[in-house]
mmCIF file of C-alpha atoms in Angstrom:
data_model
loop_
_atom_site.group_PDB
_atom_site.id
_atom_site.type_symbol
_atom_site.label_atom_id
_atom_site.label_comp_id
_atom_site.label_asym_id
_atom_site.label_seq_id
_atom_site.Cartn_x
_atom_site.Cartn_y
_atom_site.Cartn_z
ATOM 1 C CA MET A 1 10.260 3.562 13.106
ATOM 2 C CA ARG A 2 6.469 3.364 13.271
ATOM 3 C CA THR A 3 6.246 6.422 10.984
ATOM 4 C CA LEU A 4 8.391 4.737 8.341
ATOM 5 C CA ILE A 5 6.364 1.503 8.492
ATOM 6 C CA VAL A 6 3.049 3.341 8.011
ATOM 7 C CA TYR A 7 4.553 5.415 5.199
ATOM 8 C CA LYS A 8 5.823 2.289 3.392
ATOM 9 C CA GLU A 9 2.416 0.596 3.716
ATOM 10 C CA ILE A 10 0.647 3.601 2.175
ATOM 11 C CA GLN A 11 3.300 3.925 -0.524
ATOM 12 C CA ALA A 12 2.824 0.280 -1.540
ATOM 13 C CA LYS A 13 -0.930 0.825 -1.921
ATOM 14 C CA VAL A 14 -0.469 4.033 -3.938
ATOM 15 C CA GLU A 15 2.073 2.423 -6.266
ATOM 16 C CA LEU A 16 -0.222 -0.572 -6.762
ATOM 17 C CA VAL A 17 -3.096 1.710 -7.805
ATOM 18 C CA TYR A 18 -0.712 3.671 -10.046
ATOM 19 C CA GLN A 19 0.233 0.461 -11.797
ATOM 20 C CA GLN A 20 -3.312 -0.921 -12.080
ATOM 21 C CA VAL A 21 -4.818 2.219 -13.668
ATOM 22 C CA ASN A 22 -1.626 3.317 -15.479
ATOM 23 C CA LEU A 23 -1.333 6.745 -13.854
ATOM 24 C CA LYS A 24 2.285 7.074 -15.012
ATOM 25 C CA ARG A 25 0.947 8.409 -18.305
ATOM 26 C CA PHE A 26 -0.078 11.620 -16.546
ATOM 27 C CA GLU A 27 3.393 12.364 -15.172
ATOM 28 C CA GLN A 28 5.707 15.042 -16.506
ATOM 29 C CA ALA A 29 7.285 13.804 -19.754
ATOM 30 C CA SER A 30 9.962 16.471 -20.201
ATOM 31 C CA GLY A 31 11.724 19.273 -18.391
ATOM 32 C CA ARG A 32 13.767 19.290 -15.202
ATOM 33 C CA PRO A 33 13.016 16.307 -12.949
ATOM 34 C CA ARG A 34 11.003 17.155 -9.857
ATOM 35 C CA LYS A 35 12.604 16.592 -6.457
ATOM 36 C CA LEU A 36 9.553 14.602 -5.328
ATOM 37 C CA GLU A 37 7.873 11.999 -7.516
ATOM 38 C CA ASP A 38 4.091 12.169 -7.804
ATOM 39 C CA THR A 39 3.686 8.894 -5.895
ATOM 40 C CA GLN A 40 5.794 10.316 -3.052
ATOM 41 C CA VAL A 41 3.693 13.472 -2.858
ATOM 42 C CA ILE A 42 0.414 11.553 -2.800
ATOM 43 C CA THR A 43 1.776 9.087 -0.241
ATOM 44 C CA LEU A 44 2.872 11.919 2.059
ATOM 45 C CA ALA A 45 -0.496 13.661 1.680
ATOM 46 C CA ILE A 46 -2.415 10.480 2.494
ATOM 47 C CA TYR A 47 -0.040 9.794 5.393
ATOM 48 C CA GLN A 48 -0.958 13.183 6.872
ATOM 49 C CA HIS A 49 -4.652 12.291 6.866
ATOM 50 C CA THR A 50 -4.301 8.700 8.073
ATOM 51 C CA GLN A 51 -2.282 9.894 11.071
ATOM 52 C CA GLY A 52 -4.551 12.833 11.885
ATOM 53 C CA ILE A 53 -1.764 15.392 11.365
ATOM 54 C CA PRO A 54 -3.450 18.831 11.105
ATOM 55 C CA THR A 55 -0.943 20.585 8.808
ATOM 56 C CA LYS A 56 1.320 19.800 5.865
ATOM 57 C CA LYS A 57 4.126 21.701 7.609
ATOM 58 C CA GLN A 58 4.406 18.982 10.245
ATOM 59 C CA VAL A 59 4.765 16.319 7.536
ATOM 60 C CA TYR A 60 7.311 18.498 5.755
ATOM 61 C CA LYS A 61 9.410 18.761 8.935
ATOM 62 C CA ASP A 62 9.054 15.103 9.946
ATOM 63 C CA PHE A 63 10.305 13.785 6.603
ATOM 64 C CA GLU A 64 12.866 16.579 5.967
ATOM 65 C CA LEU A 65 11.781 16.852 2.335
ATOM 66 C CA PRO A 66 14.319 17.937 -0.328
ATOM 67 C CA CYS A 67 12.234 20.899 -1.497
ATOM 68 C CA THR A 68 10.735 24.058 -0.056
ATOM 69 C CA TYR A 69 7.530 23.884 1.974
ATOM 70 C CA LYS A 70 5.790 26.018 -0.659
ATOM 71 C CA THR A 71 6.799 23.569 -3.398
ATOM 72 C CA PHE A 72 5.440 20.643 -1.362
ATOM 73 C CA CYS A 73 2.059 22.364 -0.882
ATOM 74 C CA GLU A 74 1.867 23.319 -4.551
ATOM 75 C CA SER A 75 2.734 19.737 -5.533
ATOM 76 C CA VAL A 76 -0.152 18.337 -3.484
ATOM 77 C CA ASN A 77 -2.646 20.807 -4.957
ATOM 78 C CA ARG A 78 -1.300 20.195 -8.479
ATOM 79 C CA LEU A 79 -2.124 16.507 -8.140
ATOM 80 C CA LEU A 80 -5.813 17.041 -7.312
ATOM 81 C CA PRO A 81 -6.994 15.420 -10.615
ATOM 82 C CA ILE A 82 -4.833 12.345 -9.905
ATOM 83 C CA ILE A 83 -6.101 12.104 -6.311
ATOM 84 C CA VAL A 84 -9.704 12.231 -7.566
ATOM 85 C CA TYR A 85 -8.883 9.691 -10.290
ATOM 86 C CA ILE A 86 -7.472 7.256 -7.713
ATOM 87 C CA LEU A 87 -10.535 7.594 -5.481
ATOM 88 C CA VAL A 88 -12.922 7.116 -8.419
ATOM 89 C CA SER A 89 -10.962 4.076 -9.604
ATOM 90 C CA ILE A 90 -11.233 2.487 -6.155
ATOM 91 C CA MET A 91 -14.985 3.156 -6.057
ATOM 92 C CA HIS A 92 -15.403 1.495 -9.458
ATOM 93 C CA LEU A 93 -13.517 -1.562 -8.181
ATOM 94 C CA ASN A 94 -15.740 -1.617 -5.089
ATOM 95 C CA ARG A 95 -18.840 -1.689 -7.288
ATOM 96 C CA ASN A 96 -17.746 -4.944 -8.932
ATOM 97 C CA ASP A 97 -18.500 -6.949 -5.792
ATOM 98 C CA ALA A 98 -20.751 -4.541 -3.897
ATOM 99 C CA ASP A 99 -23.334 -5.885 -1.467
ATOM 100 C CA LEU A 100 -26.992 -5.859 -2.484
ATOM 101 C CA VAL A 101 -27.873 -3.485 0.386
ATOM 102 C CA LYS A 102 -26.605 0.080 0.097
ATOM 103 C CA PHE A 103 -26.875 3.188 2.270
ATOM 104 C CA THR A 104 -27.027 6.818 1.119
ATOM 105 C CA ASP A 105 -26.658 9.846 3.361
ATOM 106 C CA SER A 106 -25.127 13.318 3.563
ATOM 107 C CA THR A 107 -23.166 15.294 6.137
ATOM 108 C CA ASP A 108 -22.168 18.892 6.726
ATOM 109 C CA ILE A 109 -18.724 20.273 5.824
ATOM 110 C CA PRO A 110 -18.257 23.766 7.321
ATOM 111 C CA VAL A 111 -15.489 25.728 5.568
ATOM 112 C CA CYS A 112 -15.080 28.233 8.393
ATOM 113 C CA LEU A 113 -16.611 29.387 11.664
ATOM 114 C CA ASN A 114 -20.036 31.004 11.306
ATOM 115 C CA LYS A 115 -18.697 34.332 12.562
ATOM 116 C CA ASN A 116 -16.168 34.381 9.691
ATOM 117 C CA ALA A 117 -18.589 33.413 6.911
ATOM 118 C CA LYS A 118 -19.200 37.003 5.796
ATOM 119 C CA TYR A 119 -15.480 37.530 5.159
ATOM 120 C CA HIS A 120 -14.629 34.088 3.786
ATOM 121 C CA LYS A 121 -13.471 34.413 0.164
ATOM 122 C CA THR A 122 -11.704 31.186 -0.817
ATOM 123 C CA MET A 123 -14.875 29.074 -1.036
ATOM 124 C CA ALA A 124 -17.314 31.949 -1.482
ATOM 125 C CA GLY A 125 -18.311 30.738 -4.948
ATOM 126 C CA LEU A 126 -19.256 27.242 -3.765
ATOM 127 C CA ALA A 127 -20.125 27.423 -0.075
ATOM 128 C CA GLN A 128 -23.635 28.335 1.081
ATOM 129 C CA TRP A 129 -25.552 28.509 4.319
ATOM 130 C CA GLY A 130 -27.072 25.197 5.313
ATOM 131 C CA ARG A 131 -28.560 23.509 8.337
ATOM 132 C CA SER A 132 -27.560 20.256 10.001
ATOM 133 C CA SER A 133 -28.544 18.543 13.245
ATOM 134 C CA LYS A 134 -26.040 20.846 14.977
ATOM 135 C CA GLY A 135 -27.564 24.050 13.601
ATOM 136 C CA PHE A 136 -26.709 26.477 10.800
ATOM 137 C CA TYR A 137 -23.294 26.392 9.147
ATOM 138 C CA PHE A 138 -21.529 27.939 6.140
ATOM 139 C CA GLY A 139 -19.991 25.417 3.787
ATOM 140 C CA LEU A 140 -20.656 22.348 1.695
ATOM 141 C CA LYS A 141 -22.439 19.030 1.936
ATOM 142 C CA LEU A 142 -20.905 15.622 1.311
ATOM 143 C CA HIS A 143 -23.203 12.949 -0.161
ATOM 144 C CA ILE A 144 -22.041 9.333 -0.208
ATOM 145 C CA THR A 145 -23.280 5.820 -0.850
ATOM 146 C CA VAL A 146 -21.692 2.795 0.830
ATOM 147 C CA ASP A 147 -22.689 -0.852 0.811
ATOM 148 C CA ALA A 148 -23.310 -3.182 3.753
ATOM 149 C CA LYS A 149 -19.597 -4.069 3.747
ATOM 150 C CA GLU A 150 -18.793 -0.361 4.301
ATOM 151 C CA LYS A 151 -17.212 -0.015 0.854
ATOM 152 C CA LEU A 152 -17.431 3.463 -0.640
ATOM 153 C CA LEU A 153 -19.360 3.359 -3.930
ATOM 154 C CA SER A 154 -20.228 6.937 -4.827
ATOM 155 C CA ILE A 155 -19.614 10.512 -3.635
ATOM 156 C CA CYS A 156 -20.802 14.012 -4.485
ATOM 157 C CA ILE A 157 -19.961 17.405 -2.947
ATOM 158 C CA THR A 158 -22.526 20.195 -3.207
ATOM 159 C CA PRO A 159 -23.315 23.578 -1.589
ATOM 160 C CA ALA A 160 -24.767 23.230 1.914
ATOM 161 C CA ASN A 161 -28.274 24.319 0.877
ATOM 162 C CA THR A 162 -28.702 21.475 -1.655
ATOM 163 C CA ASP A 163 -31.728 19.222 -1.177
ATOM 164 C CA ASP A 164 -30.554 15.628 -0.663
ATOM 165 C CA ARG A 165 -33.322 14.333 -2.912
ATOM 166 C CA LYS A 166 -32.040 16.336 -5.885
ATOM 167 C CA VAL A 167 -28.639 14.633 -5.670
ATOM 168 C CA PHE A 168 -29.829 11.073 -5.029
ATOM 169 C CA MET A 169 -30.497 10.104 -8.658
ATOM 170 C CA GLN A 170 -27.151 11.423 -9.894
ATOM 171 C CA LEU A 171 -25.292 9.837 -6.981
ATOM 172 C CA ASN A 172 -26.733 6.370 -7.568
ATOM 173 C CA GLU A 173 -27.469 6.469 -11.279
ATOM 174 C CA LYS A 174 -25.293 3.469 -12.156
ATOM 175 C CA LEU A 175 -25.867 1.446 -8.983
ATOM 176 C CA MET A 176 -28.396 -1.324 -8.378
ATOM 177 C CA GLY A 177 -29.762 -2.931 -5.228
ATOM 178 C CA LEU A 178 -31.784 -2.068 -2.138
ATOM 179 C CA PHE A 179 -31.057 1.515 -1.067
ATOM 180 C CA VAL A 180 -31.698 2.659 2.501
ATOM 181 C CA ALA A 181 -31.876 6.354 3.403
ATOM 182 C CA ASP A 182 -33.163 8.614 6.172
ATOM 183 C CA ALA A 183 -36.264 10.804 6.234
ATOM 184 C CA GLY A 184 -34.531 13.510 4.177
ATOM 185 C CA TYR A 185 -35.002 11.368 1.070
ATOM 186 C CA ILE A 186 -38.758 10.828 1.404
ATOM 187 C CA SER A 187 -40.385 11.574 -1.935
ATOM 188 C CA GLN A 188 -42.897 9.482 -3.837
ATOM 189 C CA LYS A 189 -41.711 11.013 -7.100
ATOM 190 C CA LEU A 190 -38.096 10.133 -6.338
ATOM 191 C CA SER A 191 -39.013 6.586 -5.305
ATOM 192 C CA ASP A 192 -40.997 6.052 -8.515
ATOM 193 C CA GLU A 193 -38.266 7.479 -10.765
ATOM 194 C CA PHE A 194 -35.521 5.509 -9.062
ATOM 195 C CA TYR A 195 -37.385 2.195 -9.000
ATOM 196 C CA ILE A 196 -36.417 -0.488 -11.527
ATOM 197 C CA GLU A 197 -38.278 -3.760 -11.178
ATOM 198 C CA ASN A 198 -36.118 -6.553 -9.783
ATOM 199 C CA GLU A 199 -33.057 -4.271 -9.898
ATOM 200 C CA ARG A 200 -33.298 -1.381 -7.441
ATOM 201 C CA LEU A 201 -35.558 0.071 -4.765
ATOM 202 C CA LEU A 202 -35.332 3.040 -2.383
ATOM 203 C CA ILE A 203 -36.508 2.688 1.218
ATOM 204 C CA ALA A 204 -36.579 5.968 3.149
ATOM 205 C CA LYS A 205 -37.172 6.001 6.900
ATOM 206 C CA PRO A 206 -40.614 7.480 7.765
ATOM 207 C CA LYS A 207 -40.672 10.690 9.788
ATOM 208 C CA ALA A 208 -41.862 10.554 13.393
ATOM 209 C CA ASN A 209 -45.091 12.395 12.566
ATOM 210 C CA MET A 210 -46.028 10.133 9.645
ATOM 211 C CA LYS A 211 -48.731 7.479 9.952
ATOM 212 C CA LYS A 212 -46.752 5.011 7.847
ATOM 213 C CA LEU A 213 -45.184 2.264 9.965
ATOM 214 C CA ALA A 214 -41.986 0.415 9.193
ATOM 215 C CA SER A 215 -41.931 -3.381 9.097
ATOM 216 C CA TRP A 216 -39.419 -5.319 11.232
ATOM 217 C CA TRP A 217 -37.011 -5.857 8.329
ATOM 218 C CA GLN A 218 -37.150 -2.187 7.355
ATOM 219 C CA THR A 219 -36.383 -1.218 10.948
ATOM 220 C CA LEU A 220 -33.410 -3.583 10.860
ATOM 221 C CA LEU A 221 -32.116 -1.921 7.693
ATOM 222 C CA TYR A 222 -32.558 1.569 9.154
ATOM 223 C CA THR A 223 -30.526 0.485 12.175
ATOM 224 C CA ALA A 224 -27.726 -0.697 9.874
ATOM 225 C CA ARG A 225 -27.335 2.874 8.585
ATOM 226 C CA VAL A 226 -24.700 3.227 11.297
ATOM 227 C CA LYS A 227 -22.246 2.030 8.619
ATOM 228 C CA VAL A 228 -22.463 5.292 6.714
ATOM 229 C CA GLU A 229 -22.448 7.290 9.944
ATOM 230 C CA THR A 230 -19.222 5.505 10.897
ATOM 231 C CA LEU A 231 -17.547 6.656 7.697
ATOM 232 C CA PHE A 232 -18.633 10.255 8.333
ATOM 233 C CA ASN A 233 -17.390 10.070 11.902
ATOM 234 C CA ASN A 234 -14.019 8.619 10.922
ATOM 235 C CA THR A 235 -13.331 11.119 8.152
ATOM 236 C CA LYS A 236 -14.215 14.057 10.397
ATOM 237 C CA LYS A 237 -12.550 12.982 13.642
ATOM 238 C CA PHE A 238 -9.539 11.024 12.397
ATOM 239 C CA ARG A 239 -8.909 11.966 8.735
ATOM 240 C CA GLY A 240 -9.185 15.769 8.861
ATOM 241 C CA LEU A 241 -12.177 16.170 6.550
ATOM 242 C CA ILE A 242 -13.194 19.483 8.116
ATOM 243 C CA SER A 243 -10.583 22.219 7.956
ATOM 244 C CA SER A 244 -10.376 25.981 7.469
ATOM 245 C CA LEU A 245 -6.606 25.991 6.874
ATOM 246 C CA PRO A 246 -6.431 25.719 3.025
ATOM 247 C CA ARG A 247 -5.890 28.988 1.187
ATOM 248 C CA SER A 248 -7.125 27.980 -2.264
ATOM 249 C CA LEU A 249 -10.033 26.155 -3.866
ATOM 250 C CA ASN A 250 -7.727 23.301 -4.890
ATOM 251 C CA GLY A 251 -6.419 23.184 -1.331
ATOM 252 C CA TYR A 252 -9.902 22.685 0.102
ATOM 253 C CA LEU A 253 -10.868 20.074 -2.486
ATOM 254 C CA CYS A 254 -7.578 18.212 -2.017
ATOM 255 C CA ASN A 255 -8.260 18.109 1.718
ATOM 256 C CA TYR A 256 -11.723 16.556 1.205
ATOM 257 C CA PHE A 257 -10.662 13.925 -1.320
ATOM 258 C CA LEU A 258 -7.509 13.015 0.594
ATOM 259 C CA ALA A 259 -9.541 12.523 3.788
ATOM 260 C CA LEU A 260 -11.858 10.141 1.927
ATOM 261 C CA LEU A 261 -8.945 8.379 0.240
ATOM 262 C CA ALA A 262 -7.183 7.961 3.591
ATOM 263 C CA GLU A 263 -10.303 6.341 5.036
ATOM 264 C CA VAL A 264 -10.690 4.043 2.025
ATOM 265 C CA LEU A 265 -7.054 2.918 2.158
ATOM 266 C CA ALA A 266 -6.855 2.657 5.968
#
């Protein structure tokens, strides 16, 4: 009973987005009707991530779907552009009433165990070796910007060895406000290029060995960065962001965007 209630809630949200951004225009116009409608497939995929279910096979069994398991998996991967479109549409809506204060950060996304990196082929063209607070890993890096109300405003996925400062301008190009970031974004050049008088400003937390001291209000803003850390924590622990189960590039990307979409719609 609880499963059906959660499913219906997610389905209502997906259908509302479909209607608002007219996603019906992307559906199959001719040919034999599919056994699962696109909204059903996306709802089931989001349901998997909101409930922390590790595999699609479990969802397939729980709902006794009227198609083969292979068809279900292929349907999810086929809808990657629509999944991305939905997430981007929600971010654009969030920007309309975004808070003045915004937070930018990045997190690691390993695509496999370190011992398997040499033999990993699926993401070999995108994944690179990188280093996080937990040590070296082979994979990607997720960059996001959220506002003080924890609304997702912008995302970018890059190889793990990408410098955060090189992505910051692209990530926040169309956003305005007071941006708070950690020491990884310290750069006078970046601060000068990003600055627009009376419109936007970047404040990066000083490193421990720097002589520059933070004022009380800057310290307060740095402390509030827990909002972006919360989103990272939720998507990793409860939404299945990190996985080595996909067997295709589309499968990996679908997993990442569905985890973020599940967190946004939760």
